[in-house]
Amino acid sequence: LLALSVLLTMPEGGLIALWAMRTNLSVSSGLGFLTLFGISVQTGVIFISHANKLRKEGASIAEATLESAAVRIRPILMTALVACVGLMPAALSHAIGSDSQRPFAQVVVGGLLSRIALSIFLLPVLYQVLSRKGDRLEV
């Protein structure tokens, strides 16, 4: 069930960004979605692994969720914001050659911005709802 919670927080922001910028789905934007999938799974696994480690050490589900969310917020924000700032010129570019890089950058920037909200707010809630006292915890 915890793997399902990671998949439920996949970034829909990439599709919204393509729609808002009136960009078609292409191979380049598909690579952007592949990148977002990797980042989403990585941040979800890191959060769940840290929460499970805290629960193994004796913390309750609520304590582990709160502590893990507080500890993981800085790395999630730093990763997403650095990538967004770095790709923003490519996402907004209309110069020669930007037709191939613009969809990729738009998907990644839009997806990471939505991923910030999902990682900070939705994933801890899903973890707390789906976790049970007798879970087999793996770190």
mmCIF file with all atom_site columns, C-alpha atoms in Angstrom:
data_model
loop_
_atom_site.group_PDB
_atom_site.id
_atom_site.type_symbol
_atom_site.label_atom_id
_atom_site.label_alt_id
_atom_site.label_comp_id
_atom_site.label_asym_id
_atom_site.label_entity_id
_atom_site.label_seq_id
_atom_site.pdbx_PDB_ins_code
_atom_site.Cartn_x
_atom_site.Cartn_y
_atom_site.Cartn_z
_atom_site.occupancy
_atom_site.B_iso_or_equiv
_atom_site.pdbx_formal_charge
_atom_site.auth_seq_id
_atom_site.auth_comp_id
_atom_site.auth_asym_id
_atom_site.auth_atom_id
_atom_site.pdbx_PDB_model_num
ATOM 1   C CA . LEU A 1 1   ? 0.000  0.000  0.000   1.00 0.00 ? 1   LEU A CA 1
ATOM 2   C CA . LEU A 1 2   ? 2.880  2.387  0.629   1.00 0.00 ? 2   LEU A CA 1
ATOM 3   C CA . ALA A 1 3   ? 4.067  1.934  -2.947  1.00 0.00 ? 3   ALA A CA 1
ATOM 4   C CA . LEU A 1 4   ? 0.569  2.910  -4.030  1.00 0.00 ? 4   LEU A CA 1
ATOM 5   C CA . SER A 1 5   ? 0.866  6.123  -2.019  1.00 0.00 ? 5   SER A CA 1
ATOM 6   C CA . VAL A 1 6   ? 4.017  7.018  -3.952  1.00 0.00 ? 6   VAL A CA 1
ATOM 7   C CA . LEU A 1 7   ? 2.253  6.365  -7.256  1.00 0.00 ? 7   LEU A CA 1
ATOM 8   C CA . LEU A 1 8   ? -0.768 8.431  -6.187  1.00 0.00 ? 8   LEU A CA 1
ATOM 9   C CA . THR A 1 9   ? 1.463  11.473 -5.777  1.00 0.00 ? 9   THR A CA 1
ATOM 10  C CA . MET A 1 10  ? 2.828  11.388 -9.325  1.00 0.00 ? 10  MET A CA 1
ATOM 11  C CA . PRO A 1 11  ? 3.054  14.887 -10.722 1.00 0.00 ? 11  PRO A CA 1
ATOM 12  C CA . GLU A 1 12  ? 0.126  15.926 -12.848 1.00 0.00 ? 12  GLU A CA 1
ATOM 13  C CA . GLY A 1 13  ? 1.703  19.355 -13.127 1.00 0.00 ? 13  GLY A CA 1
ATOM 14  C CA . GLY A 1 14  ? 3.543  18.309 -16.283 1.00 0.00 ? 14  GLY A CA 1
ATOM 15  C CA . LEU A 1 15  ? 0.265  17.790 -18.144 1.00 0.00 ? 15  LEU A CA 1
ATOM 16  C CA . ILE A 1 16  ? -1.112 21.038 -16.788 1.00 0.00 ? 16  ILE A CA 1
ATOM 17  C CA . ALA A 1 17  ? 2.041  22.875 -17.897 1.00 0.00 ? 17  ALA A CA 1
ATOM 18  C CA . LEU A 1 18  ? 1.774  21.470 -21.416 1.00 0.00 ? 18  LEU A CA 1
ATOM 19  C CA . TRP A 1 19  ? -1.883 22.428 -21.592 1.00 0.00 ? 19  TRP A CA 1
ATOM 20  C CA . ALA A 1 20  ? -1.292 25.936 -20.187 1.00 0.00 ? 20  ALA A CA 1
ATOM 21  C CA . MET A 1 21  ? 1.578  26.624 -22.602 1.00 0.00 ? 21  MET A CA 1
ATOM 22  C CA . ARG A 1 22  ? -0.390 25.077 -25.506 1.00 0.00 ? 22  ARG A CA 1
ATOM 23  C CA . THR A 1 23  ? 2.381  22.588 -26.251 1.00 0.00 ? 23  THR A CA 1
ATOM 24  C CA . ASN A 1 24  ? 1.757  19.216 -27.856 1.00 0.00 ? 24  ASN A CA 1
ATOM 25  C CA . LEU A 1 25  ? 2.804  15.937 -26.306 1.00 0.00 ? 25  LEU A CA 1
ATOM 26  C CA . SER A 1 26  ? 6.049  14.894 -27.992 1.00 0.00 ? 26  SER A CA 1
ATOM 27  C CA . VAL A 1 27  ? 9.067  12.664 -27.514 1.00 0.00 ? 27  VAL A CA 1
ATOM 28  C CA . SER A 1 28  ? 10.807 15.511 -25.705 1.00 0.00 ? 28  SER A CA 1
ATOM 29  C CA . SER A 1 29  ? 7.918  15.979 -23.283 1.00 0.00 ? 29  SER A CA 1
ATOM 30  C CA . GLY A 1 30  ? 7.779  12.191 -22.828 1.00 0.00 ? 30  GLY A CA 1
ATOM 31  C CA . LEU A 1 31  ? 11.375 12.292 -21.632 1.00 0.00 ? 31  LEU A CA 1
ATOM 32  C CA . GLY A 1 32  ? 10.321 15.018 -19.216 1.00 0.00 ? 32  GLY A CA 1
ATOM 33  C CA . PHE A 1 33  ? 7.633  12.736 -17.813 1.00 0.00 ? 33  PHE A CA 1
ATOM 34  C CA . LEU A 1 34  ? 10.187 9.952  -17.444 1.00 0.00 ? 34  LEU A CA 1
ATOM 35  C CA . THR A 1 35  ? 12.406 12.341 -15.486 1.00 0.00 ? 35  THR A CA 1
ATOM 36  C CA . LEU A 1 36  ? 9.484  13.354 -13.268 1.00 0.00 ? 36  LEU A CA 1
ATOM 37  C CA . PHE A 1 37  ? 8.615  9.724  -12.620 1.00 0.00 ? 37  PHE A CA 1
ATOM 38  C CA . GLY A 1 38  ? 12.162 9.095  -11.391 1.00 0.00 ? 38  GLY A CA 1
ATOM 39  C CA . ILE A 1 39  ? 12.201 12.147 -9.148  1.00 0.00 ? 39  ILE A CA 1
ATOM 40  C CA . SER A 1 40  ? 8.768  11.342 -7.723  1.00 0.00 ? 40  SER A CA 1
ATOM 41  C CA . VAL A 1 41  ? 9.645  7.771  -6.894  1.00 0.00 ? 41  VAL A CA 1
ATOM 42  C CA . GLN A 1 42  ? 12.968 8.830  -5.380  1.00 0.00 ? 42  GLN A CA 1
ATOM 43  C CA . THR A 1 43  ? 11.454 11.427 -3.055  1.00 0.00 ? 43  THR A CA 1
ATOM 44  C CA . GLY A 1 44  ? 8.621  9.090  -2.081  1.00 0.00 ? 44  GLY A CA 1
ATOM 45  C CA . VAL A 1 45  ? 10.946 6.209  -1.282  1.00 0.00 ? 45  VAL A CA 1
ATOM 46  C CA . ILE A 1 46  ? 13.243 8.476  0.737   1.00 0.00 ? 46  ILE A CA 1
ATOM 47  C CA . PHE A 1 47  ? 10.304 9.782  2.769   1.00 0.00 ? 47  PHE A CA 1
ATOM 48  C CA . ILE A 1 48  ? 8.838  6.332  3.426   1.00 0.00 ? 48  ILE A CA 1
ATOM 49  C CA . SER A 1 49  ? 12.236 4.836  4.229   1.00 0.00 ? 49  SER A CA 1
ATOM 50  C CA . HIS A 1 50  ? 12.964 7.559  6.761   1.00 0.00 ? 50  HIS A CA 1
ATOM 51  C CA . ALA A 1 51  ? 9.529  7.212  8.369   1.00 0.00 ? 51  ALA A CA 1
ATOM 52  C CA . ASN A 1 52  ? 9.939  3.421  8.574   1.00 0.00 ? 52  ASN A CA 1
ATOM 53  C CA . LYS A 1 53  ? 13.371 3.847  10.174  1.00 0.00 ? 53  LYS A CA 1
ATOM 54  C CA . LEU A 1 54  ? 11.877 6.110  12.829  1.00 0.00 ? 54  LEU A CA 1
ATOM 55  C CA . ARG A 1 55  ? 9.073  3.621  13.464  1.00 0.00 ? 55  ARG A CA 1
ATOM 56  C CA . LYS A 1 56  ? 11.623 0.805  13.863  1.00 0.00 ? 56  LYS A CA 1
ATOM 57  C CA . GLU A 1 57  ? 13.333 2.942  16.493  1.00 0.00 ? 57  GLU A CA 1
ATOM 58  C CA . GLY A 1 58  ? 10.076 3.120  18.459  1.00 0.00 ? 58  GLY A CA 1
ATOM 59  C CA . ALA A 1 59  ? 8.260  6.201  17.180  1.00 0.00 ? 59  ALA A CA 1
ATOM 60  C CA . SER A 1 60  ? 4.520  6.070  16.614  1.00 0.00 ? 60  SER A CA 1
ATOM 61  C CA . ILE A 1 61  ? 3.086  6.426  13.114  1.00 0.00 ? 61  ILE A CA 1
ATOM 62  C CA . ALA A 1 62  ? 2.091  10.048 13.749  1.00 0.00 ? 62  ALA A CA 1
ATOM 63  C CA . GLU A 1 63  ? 5.498  10.962 15.216  1.00 0.00 ? 63  GLU A CA 1
ATOM 64  C CA . ALA A 1 64  ? 7.383  9.243  12.401  1.00 0.00 ? 64  ALA A CA 1
ATOM 65  C CA . THR A 1 65  ? 5.247  10.956 9.761   1.00 0.00 ? 65  THR A CA 1
ATOM 66  C CA . LEU A 1 66  ? 5.682  14.408 11.271  1.00 0.00 ? 66  LEU A CA 1
ATOM 67  C CA . GLU A 1 67  ? 9.425  14.012 11.845  1.00 0.00 ? 67  GLU A CA 1
ATOM 68  C CA . SER A 1 68  ? 10.046 12.537 8.402   1.00 0.00 ? 68  SER A CA 1
ATOM 69  C CA . ALA A 1 69  ? 8.060  15.306 6.712   1.00 0.00 ? 69  ALA A CA 1
ATOM 70  C CA . ALA A 1 70  ? 9.986  17.962 8.638   1.00 0.00 ? 70  ALA A CA 1
ATOM 71  C CA . VAL A 1 71  ? 13.384 16.428 7.867   1.00 0.00 ? 71  VAL A CA 1
ATOM 72  C CA . ARG A 1 72  ? 12.676 15.780 4.174   1.00 0.00 ? 72  ARG A CA 1
ATOM 73  C CA . ILE A 1 73  ? 11.201 19.193 3.316   1.00 0.00 ? 73  ILE A CA 1
ATOM 74  C CA . ARG A 1 74  ? 14.551 20.899 2.722   1.00 0.00 ? 74  ARG A CA 1
ATOM 75  C CA . PRO A 1 75  ? 16.002 18.305 0.301   1.00 0.00 ? 75  PRO A CA 1
ATOM 76  C CA . ILE A 1 76  ? 12.725 18.162 -1.630  1.00 0.00 ? 76  ILE A CA 1
ATOM 77  C CA . LEU A 1 77  ? 12.548 21.947 -1.921  1.00 0.00 ? 77  LEU A CA 1
ATOM 78  C CA . MET A 1 78  ? 16.215 22.306 -2.858  1.00 0.00 ? 78  MET A CA 1
ATOM 79  C CA . THR A 1 79  ? 16.079 19.624 -5.544  1.00 0.00 ? 79  THR A CA 1
ATOM 80  C CA . ALA A 1 80  ? 12.885 20.927 -7.115  1.00 0.00 ? 80  ALA A CA 1
ATOM 81  C CA . LEU A 1 81  ? 13.666 24.624 -6.970  1.00 0.00 ? 81  LEU A CA 1
ATOM 82  C CA . VAL A 1 82  ? 17.202 24.283 -8.340  1.00 0.00 ? 82  VAL A CA 1
ATOM 83  C CA . ALA A 1 83  ? 15.906 22.253 -11.282 1.00 0.00 ? 83  ALA A CA 1
ATOM 84  C CA . CYS A 1 84  ? 13.042 24.702 -11.874 1.00 0.00 ? 84  CYS A CA 1
ATOM 85  C CA . VAL A 1 85  ? 15.302 27.751 -11.823 1.00 0.00 ? 85  VAL A CA 1
ATOM 86  C CA . GLY A 1 86  ? 17.794 26.036 -14.111 1.00 0.00 ? 86  GLY A CA 1
ATOM 87  C CA . LEU A 1 87  ? 15.171 24.952 -16.647 1.00 0.00 ? 87  LEU A CA 1
ATOM 88  C CA . MET A 1 88  ? 13.019 28.093 -16.596 1.00 0.00 ? 88  MET A CA 1
ATOM 89  C CA . PRO A 1 89  ? 14.894 29.817 -19.484 1.00 0.00 ? 89  PRO A CA 1
ATOM 90  C CA . ALA A 1 90  ? 14.470 26.708 -21.646 1.00 0.00 ? 90  ALA A CA 1
ATOM 91  C CA . ALA A 1 91  ? 10.784 26.426 -20.716 1.00 0.00 ? 91  ALA A CA 1
ATOM 92  C CA . LEU A 1 92  ? 10.078 30.009 -21.770 1.00 0.00 ? 92  LEU A CA 1
ATOM 93  C CA . SER A 1 93  ? 12.376 30.169 -24.784 1.00 0.00 ? 93  SER A CA 1
ATOM 94  C CA . HIS A 1 94  ? 11.092 30.731 -28.313 1.00 0.00 ? 94  HIS A CA 1
ATOM 95  C CA . ALA A 1 95  ? 14.494 31.042 -29.973 1.00 0.00 ? 95  ALA A CA 1
ATOM 96  C CA . ILE A 1 96  ? 15.930 28.840 -32.719 1.00 0.00 ? 96  ILE A CA 1
ATOM 97  C CA . GLY A 1 97  ? 16.266 25.240 -31.551 1.00 0.00 ? 97  GLY A CA 1
ATOM 98  C CA . SER A 1 98  ? 13.922 25.598 -28.613 1.00 0.00 ? 98  SER A CA 1
ATOM 99  C CA . ASP A 1 99  ? 11.260 23.391 -30.209 1.00 0.00 ? 99  ASP A CA 1
ATOM 100 C CA . SER A 1 100 ? 12.973 20.283 -28.890 1.00 0.00 ? 100 SER A CA 1
ATOM 101 C CA . GLN A 1 101 ? 14.004 21.504 -25.443 1.00 0.00 ? 101 GLN A CA 1
ATOM 102 C CA . ARG A 1 102 ? 10.950 23.598 -24.536 1.00 0.00 ? 102 ARG A CA 1
ATOM 103 C CA . PRO A 1 103 ? 8.454  20.693 -24.048 1.00 0.00 ? 103 PRO A CA 1
ATOM 104 C CA . PHE A 1 104 ? 10.946 18.809 -21.860 1.00 0.00 ? 104 PHE A CA 1
ATOM 105 C CA . ALA A 1 105 ? 11.614 21.869 -19.717 1.00 0.00 ? 105 ALA A CA 1
ATOM 106 C CA . GLN A 1 106 ? 7.927  22.773 -19.429 1.00 0.00 ? 106 GLN A CA 1
ATOM 107 C CA . VAL A 1 107 ? 6.999  19.301 -18.249 1.00 0.00 ? 107 VAL A CA 1
ATOM 108 C CA . VAL A 1 108 ? 9.825  19.165 -15.713 1.00 0.00 ? 108 VAL A CA 1
ATOM 109 C CA . VAL A 1 109 ? 9.204  22.670 -14.330 1.00 0.00 ? 109 VAL A CA 1
ATOM 110 C CA . GLY A 1 110 ? 5.431  22.208 -14.106 1.00 0.00 ? 110 GLY A CA 1
ATOM 111 C CA . GLY A 1 111 ? 5.748  18.733 -12.662 1.00 0.00 ? 111 GLY A CA 1
ATOM 112 C CA . LEU A 1 112 ? 8.317  19.722 -10.052 1.00 0.00 ? 112 LEU A CA 1
ATOM 113 C CA . LEU A 1 113 ? 6.252  22.679 -8.891  1.00 0.00 ? 113 LEU A CA 1
ATOM 114 C CA . SER A 1 114 ? 3.252  20.424 -8.333  1.00 0.00 ? 114 SER A CA 1
ATOM 115 C CA . ARG A 1 115 ? 5.539  17.765 -6.848  1.00 0.00 ? 115 ARG A CA 1
ATOM 116 C CA . ILE A 1 116 ? 6.597  20.179 -4.113  1.00 0.00 ? 116 ILE A CA 1
ATOM 117 C CA . ALA A 1 117 ? 3.021  20.508 -2.895  1.00 0.00 ? 117 ALA A CA 1
ATOM 118 C CA . LEU A 1 118 ? 2.304  16.797 -3.236  1.00 0.00 ? 118 LEU A CA 1
ATOM 119 C CA . SER A 1 119 ? 5.486  15.768 -1.419  1.00 0.00 ? 119 SER A CA 1
ATOM 120 C CA . ILE A 1 120 ? 4.986  18.170 1.448   1.00 0.00 ? 120 ILE A CA 1
ATOM 121 C CA . PHE A 1 121 ? 1.251  17.792 2.007   1.00 0.00 ? 121 PHE A CA 1
ATOM 122 C CA . LEU A 1 122 ? -0.239 14.712 0.326   1.00 0.00 ? 122 LEU A CA 1
ATOM 123 C CA . LEU A 1 123 ? 2.452  12.051 0.809   1.00 0.00 ? 123 LEU A CA 1
ATOM 124 C CA . PRO A 1 124 ? 2.622  12.385 4.632   1.00 0.00 ? 124 PRO A CA 1
ATOM 125 C CA . VAL A 1 125 ? -1.175 12.223 4.848   1.00 0.00 ? 125 VAL A CA 1
ATOM 126 C CA . LEU A 1 126 ? -1.273 9.105  2.667   1.00 0.00 ? 126 LEU A CA 1
ATOM 127 C CA . TYR A 1 127 ? 1.522  7.524  4.708   1.00 0.00 ? 127 TYR A CA 1
ATOM 128 C CA . GLN A 1 128 ? -0.333 8.119  7.947   1.00 0.00 ? 128 GLN A CA 1
ATOM 129 C CA . VAL A 1 129 ? -3.633 6.829  6.542   1.00 0.00 ? 129 VAL A CA 1
ATOM 130 C CA . LEU A 1 130 ? -2.164 3.700  4.904   1.00 0.00 ? 130 LEU A CA 1
ATOM 131 C CA . SER A 1 131 ? 0.268  2.702  7.673   1.00 0.00 ? 131 SER A CA 1
ATOM 132 C CA . ARG A 1 132 ? -0.781 0.138  10.240  1.00 0.00 ? 132 ARG A CA 1
ATOM 133 C CA . LYS A 1 133 ? 0.710  -0.806 13.585  1.00 0.00 ? 133 LYS A CA 1
ATOM 134 C CA . GLY A 1 134 ? 1.699  -4.321 12.479  1.00 0.00 ? 134 GLY A CA 1
ATOM 135 C CA . ASP A 1 135 ? 3.379  -3.363 9.192   1.00 0.00 ? 135 ASP A CA 1
ATOM 136 C CA . ARG A 1 136 ? 6.596  -5.104 8.197   1.00 0.00 ? 136 ARG A CA 1
ATOM 137 C CA . LEU A 1 137 ? 8.979  -2.179 8.097   1.00 0.00 ? 137 LEU A CA 1
ATOM 138 C CA . GLU A 1 138 ? 11.813 -2.096 5.595   1.00 0.00 ? 138 GLU A CA 1
ATOM 139 C CA . VAL A 1 139 ? 14.395 0.633  5.499   1.00 0.00 ? 139 VAL A CA 1
#
